[in-house]
XYZ file of C-alpha atoms in Angstrom:
405
model
C 88.031 90.776 120.357
C 86.704 92.232 123.540
C 87.939 91.499 126.876
C 84.345 91.211 128.254
C 84.205 87.773 126.638
C 87.309 86.567 128.765
C 85.731 88.083 131.923
C 82.292 86.540 131.117
C 83.621 83.060 130.614
C 85.138 83.241 134.109
C 81.549 83.658 135.340
C 80.409 80.861 132.915
C 82.788 78.317 134.302
C 81.286 78.705 137.924
C 78.085 76.997 136.807
C 77.815 73.174 137.602
C 77.606 72.109 133.947
C 81.233 73.220 133.677
C 82.348 71.989 137.141
C 82.258 69.020 139.058
C 80.807 70.651 142.208
C 77.415 71.446 143.519
C 77.855 75.169 142.985
C 74.324 76.433 142.167
C 74.102 78.133 138.571
C 73.722 81.794 138.251
C 71.689 83.605 136.092
C 73.043 86.345 133.616
C 71.337 89.103 135.262
C 73.161 88.683 138.558
C 76.739 88.505 136.737
C 76.890 91.849 135.008
C 77.839 93.787 137.942
C 80.664 91.772 139.081
C 81.859 91.288 135.456
C 81.744 95.325 134.865
C 83.623 95.824 138.238
C 86.306 93.521 136.808
C 86.735 95.167 133.814
C 86.833 98.441 135.208
C 89.839 97.198 137.517
C 91.456 95.582 134.778
C 91.033 98.639 132.441
C 91.708 101.460 134.954
C 88.961 103.402 133.662
C 85.050 103.606 133.618
C 84.381 105.368 130.274
C 84.013 102.243 128.116
C 80.708 100.973 126.915
C 79.338 98.082 128.361
C 76.976 96.247 125.699
C 75.133 93.303 126.670
C 71.690 91.412 125.790
C 68.142 92.196 127.649
C 69.897 90.450 130.924
C 71.558 93.468 131.632
C 68.400 95.565 131.707
C 67.606 95.502 135.232
C 67.262 98.480 137.724
C 70.109 97.132 139.970
C 72.480 96.379 136.981
C 71.713 99.973 135.013
C 72.014 101.824 138.522
C 75.374 100.033 139.580
C 77.173 100.988 136.406
C 75.854 104.517 136.010
C 76.642 105.461 139.740
C 80.201 104.267 139.065
C 80.450 106.412 136.083
C 80.264 103.754 133.563
C 78.224 103.632 130.323
C 75.852 101.024 128.970
C 73.695 100.179 125.846
C 71.345 97.464 126.119
C 67.839 96.281 124.743
C 64.729 96.543 127.015
C 62.877 93.099 127.262
C 59.396 92.958 126.180
C 58.263 92.386 129.835
C 59.250 95.966 131.021
C 56.343 98.345 131.423
C 57.935 101.019 129.212
C 57.996 98.509 126.278
C 54.759 97.214 126.689
C 52.771 100.272 127.055
C 54.733 101.852 123.862
C 53.832 98.969 121.557
C 50.202 99.038 122.865
C 49.761 102.428 122.024
C 51.475 101.872 118.510
C 49.131 99.061 117.777
C 46.051 101.295 118.918
C 47.177 104.226 117.009
C 47.539 106.341 120.093
C 51.218 107.057 119.407
C 53.364 107.230 116.306
C 57.006 107.370 115.589
C 58.846 110.136 113.586
C 62.115 108.407 112.262
C 64.976 110.550 112.593
C 67.800 108.896 110.935
C 68.559 105.835 108.805
C 71.316 103.248 108.851
C 71.719 100.672 106.001
C 73.382 97.493 107.610
C 74.207 94.153 106.279
C 71.677 91.231 105.730
C 73.497 88.277 106.514
C 70.578 86.037 105.444
C 70.244 87.845 101.913
C 73.014 89.931 100.603
C 70.963 91.191 97.795
C 68.522 92.695 100.193
C 70.018 95.176 102.895
C 68.814 95.311 106.314
C 67.684 99.023 106.794
C 67.497 100.603 110.123
C 65.537 103.666 111.301
C 65.875 105.272 114.797
C 64.042 107.809 116.921
C 64.720 108.940 120.508
C 61.659 108.500 122.532
C 60.675 109.613 126.027
C 63.086 108.732 128.852
C 62.520 105.788 131.027
C 61.255 106.091 134.564
C 64.717 105.896 135.830
C 66.063 108.878 133.677
C 67.823 106.857 130.805
C 67.571 107.399 127.210
C 65.217 105.199 125.251
C 66.046 104.634 121.378
C 63.350 103.205 119.516
C 64.821 101.149 116.519
C 63.027 99.549 113.302
C 64.695 97.076 111.429
C 63.310 95.947 107.731
C 64.759 92.425 108.234
C 62.850 92.082 111.452
C 59.945 93.410 110.186
C 59.659 91.180 107.241
C 60.629 88.000 109.444
C 57.884 88.793 112.103
C 55.461 89.243 109.172
C 56.316 85.926 107.559
C 56.461 84.184 110.876
C 52.998 85.252 111.687
C 51.591 84.432 108.173
C 53.073 80.787 108.659
C 51.322 80.676 112.134
C 47.977 81.826 110.512
C 48.232 79.355 107.603
C 49.193 76.356 110.160
C 46.003 77.521 112.271
C 43.686 77.500 109.512
C 44.579 74.216 108.416
C 44.256 72.812 112.198
C 40.755 74.438 112.071
C 39.867 72.556 108.890
C 40.919 69.339 110.650
C 38.830 70.180 113.695
C 35.605 71.182 111.328
C 36.045 67.678 109.490
C 36.190 66.008 112.693
C 33.309 67.591 114.550
C 30.862 65.400 116.174
C 33.037 62.262 116.253
C 35.166 61.038 119.221
C 36.728 63.795 121.402
C 34.993 66.377 119.257
C 31.508 65.783 120.585
C 31.465 68.132 123.374
C 31.789 71.936 123.427
C 34.633 71.549 126.070
C 36.499 69.316 123.879
C 36.363 71.194 120.647
C 37.049 74.752 122.573
C 40.180 72.992 124.074
C 41.534 71.939 120.729
C 40.706 75.372 119.102
C 42.511 77.079 121.799
C 45.427 74.750 121.373
C 45.857 75.175 117.421
C 45.260 79.244 117.696
C 47.187 79.749 120.572
C 49.781 81.905 118.668
C 47.073 83.808 116.745
C 44.132 83.815 118.970
C 43.652 87.446 118.575
C 43.677 87.410 114.938
C 40.835 84.868 114.171
C 37.448 84.940 115.339
C 35.869 81.593 115.996
C 32.211 80.815 115.670
C 31.272 77.460 117.172
C 27.485 77.126 117.073
C 25.479 73.945 118.523
C 22.013 72.693 117.327
C 19.840 69.977 118.887
C 18.730 67.320 116.756
C 16.278 64.673 117.634
C 17.323 60.926 116.859
C 14.842 58.465 116.654
C 15.602 54.886 117.368
C 13.503 51.584 116.567
C 12.400 49.844 119.636
C 13.579 46.177 120.040
C 16.822 44.369 119.222
C 18.346 43.641 115.853
C 17.304 44.933 112.623
C 13.878 46.588 112.883
C 10.770 45.018 111.294
C 9.188 46.434 108.030
C 6.232 48.062 109.768
C 8.120 48.947 113.322
C 7.416 52.249 114.445
C 10.118 54.574 115.153
C 10.688 55.583 118.619
C 12.224 59.003 119.620
C 15.047 58.509 121.931
C 16.722 61.570 122.555
C 18.054 64.948 121.609
C 21.685 64.933 120.145
C 23.744 68.136 119.955
C 25.443 69.040 116.636
C 28.089 71.370 116.399
C 29.294 73.747 113.539
C 32.579 75.547 113.470
C 33.266 79.008 111.159
C 36.115 81.293 111.394
C 37.213 84.597 109.898
C 40.412 86.415 109.850
C 40.230 89.815 111.372
C 42.154 91.675 108.742
C 41.682 95.193 110.757
C 43.583 93.616 114.010
C 46.378 91.887 111.848
C 46.674 95.299 110.136
C 47.206 97.148 113.884
C 49.405 94.296 115.001
C 51.902 94.654 112.058
C 52.394 98.342 112.949
C 54.486 96.820 115.853
C 56.629 94.860 113.704
C 60.473 95.316 113.529
C 60.418 97.663 116.648
C 62.361 97.302 119.456
C 63.717 99.597 122.308
C 67.492 100.418 123.372
C 68.210 102.151 126.574
C 71.526 103.754 127.377
C 72.888 106.466 129.507
C 75.392 107.706 126.817
C 75.349 110.680 124.994
C 75.845 109.454 121.354
C 73.508 110.329 118.607
C 70.474 107.712 118.357
C 72.020 106.263 115.078
C 75.622 105.723 116.727
C 73.730 104.153 119.783
C 72.350 101.589 117.289
C 75.787 100.871 115.505
C 77.689 100.316 118.945
C 74.942 97.842 119.913
C 74.976 95.930 116.651
C 78.850 95.217 117.385
C 77.547 93.055 119.947
C 76.857 90.209 117.333
C 80.522 89.882 116.611
C 81.406 89.059 120.280
C 78.163 86.678 120.221
C 79.873 84.902 117.396
C 82.947 84.128 119.481
C 80.832 82.681 122.079
C 79.490 80.191 119.593
C 83.095 79.303 118.730
C 84.166 78.944 122.139
C 80.981 76.701 123.121
C 80.480 74.851 119.999
C 83.625 74.757 118.013
C 86.370 74.559 120.569
C 83.969 72.985 122.893
C 85.120 74.806 126.119
C 82.628 72.701 128.519
C 83.039 70.760 130.393
C 85.899 72.214 132.306
C 86.228 70.217 135.787
C 88.365 72.486 137.492
C 87.898 74.229 140.960
C 90.801 76.343 141.496
C 90.080 80.116 140.135
C 93.798 80.239 139.102
C 93.603 77.048 137.043
C 90.099 78.199 135.245
C 91.643 81.554 134.678
C 94.540 79.871 132.863
C 92.632 77.439 130.842
C 90.093 80.252 129.817
C 93.074 82.422 128.917
C 94.332 79.777 126.660
C 90.887 79.667 125.010
C 90.777 83.096 124.577
C 94.064 83.035 122.677
C 92.619 80.332 120.523
C 89.795 82.376 119.640
C 92.014 85.095 118.697
C 93.594 83.058 116.325
C 90.343 81.935 114.910
C 89.317 85.602 114.296
C 92.805 86.273 112.437
C 92.565 83.389 110.515
C 89.131 84.367 109.235
C 89.960 88.098 108.692
C 93.303 86.930 106.810
C 91.564 84.754 104.511
C 88.531 87.094 103.854
C 90.953 90.045 102.952
C 93.017 87.871 100.718
C 89.723 86.823 98.989
C 88.961 90.165 98.438
C 92.260 91.474 97.255
C 92.339 88.451 94.716
C 88.876 89.090 93.770
C 87.552 85.486 94.890
C 83.898 85.999 95.648
C 83.191 82.630 97.223
C 84.787 79.371 97.961
C 82.855 76.056 97.795
C 83.833 74.639 101.159
C 80.360 74.175 102.782
C 78.764 70.736 102.655
C 77.426 69.738 99.054
C 80.156 71.946 97.788
C 77.919 75.248 98.771
C 79.769 78.366 98.192
C 80.473 80.897 101.193
C 81.369 84.464 100.639
C 82.675 84.795 104.372
C 84.484 81.475 105.309
C 84.375 80.764 108.989
C 86.722 78.500 111.250
C 83.660 76.273 111.395
C 83.443 75.985 107.407
C 87.105 75.545 107.376
C 87.657 72.769 110.053
C 84.550 70.899 108.074
C 86.464 71.109 104.633
C 89.714 70.102 106.277
C 88.145 67.220 108.194
C 88.949 64.275 105.639
C 92.589 65.059 105.433
C 94.410 61.986 106.986
C 98.096 61.233 107.781
C 98.845 57.394 107.383
C 102.063 55.995 109.142
C 104.073 52.939 108.306
C 105.644 51.490 111.575
C 108.126 48.713 111.991
C 108.039 48.404 115.620
C 109.269 51.999 117.088
C 110.656 52.800 113.388
C 108.542 54.927 111.087
C 109.155 53.654 107.627
C 106.860 55.968 105.483
C 104.182 58.330 105.990
C 101.449 59.539 103.498
C 99.103 62.350 103.501
C 95.699 61.756 101.742
C 92.865 63.896 100.974
C 94.556 67.238 100.132
C 93.012 68.496 96.796
C 93.874 71.436 94.515
C 91.016 73.696 96.614
C 92.876 72.674 100.016
C 95.885 73.677 98.641
C 94.352 77.212 97.261
C 93.087 78.035 100.691
C 96.460 77.115 102.214
C 97.951 79.731 99.634
C 95.176 82.427 100.748
C 96.121 81.996 104.383
C 99.789 82.623 103.493
C 101.138 78.797 104.424
C 103.546 77.148 102.373
C 101.686 75.019 99.934
C 104.158 72.376 100.496
C 103.376 71.989 104.152
C 101.269 68.994 103.897
C 103.786 67.372 101.767
C 106.512 66.933 104.510
C 104.105 66.324 107.148
C 105.562 63.747 109.710
C 104.744 61.871 112.798
C 104.742 64.151 115.791
C 103.974 67.203 113.625
C 101.873 68.510 116.595
C 104.921 68.894 118.544
C 106.697 72.506 118.663
C 109.150 72.788 116.040
C 112.716 72.839 117.544
C 114.404 74.121 114.558
C 113.453 75.455 110.906
C 113.509 71.723 109.511
C 111.008 70.227 111.675
C 107.525 70.346 110.958
């Protein structure tokens, strides 16, 4: 658990979605400086590494941390000139990368295919900070797959346009080009469009109704007929694919490039706790105005997140010791190798306590829904298997002695 989570949530609760006042929301890029200042004051040191997403990468934020003796690692957004220029040079072939180290990471989507990272230190930024270029095999594969889907979808839509040419809203060049631009927006630099037009004379018989047998045709007007063809520019596709899987990190640390990457990858664990807080524990909305009350409730959520993390860690460690590869606790009895609090809470959702009362007197209580798999998981967590057998009304209250549940 990272203390940065605690302090960042104090910032989150200032937003009106979490409060019942009219305080305007703050963008993430304006909160990193006060967050870092609070961390520095709390830890009473500055040599910790502050890791965040691309919202941290602004001159004001990086300069503030660097000027006060702090260390940072973040990713450079694609809108920054160093990022755009380098990728442009890679695509055009003006630059190439000599990879200096390799790191094999975990592929959470496919355990059978490792995620291979390569790193190389590039030229420093215009502000004098180190730039570490990273290539991820999974990101590379994902971008190629996404682009292939986009190209396939664009071809299908172009085929529909081709079949509907010269009808309805596809009878003018402007209408056709507008539709083509819509369906090829994501891959327009990869597909060459050839839209040609031909003037065809259209003859019409004079008079109303069906023409007589010997009536002479009368030329009325010239009608424009459009023809559409397209080709995939494989040379341009090959160039663009040179940049697949690439992204730059920026840092002022003295770590080796591969260590910069490893430290940055740890951010994912903290982001998972953000998901738990927002979606599982439902931290929002919190209708509080007093900073002390906000701090108090977030501290309780912080403790809850620690418990969630410890439960997941203990369960996975026990599974490893007992050589249990996976548990079928996900929907449709799907197995999971790394049980999460979300999957556990979903699996235990149907356990119900039925209480029979006679006025205020509890006659009996029955627990329904506990299966052998539930008891196995309870055992793996180190909880007595008989816990659910003796559960009674008021079980949520704190125990006053060893006999109370």
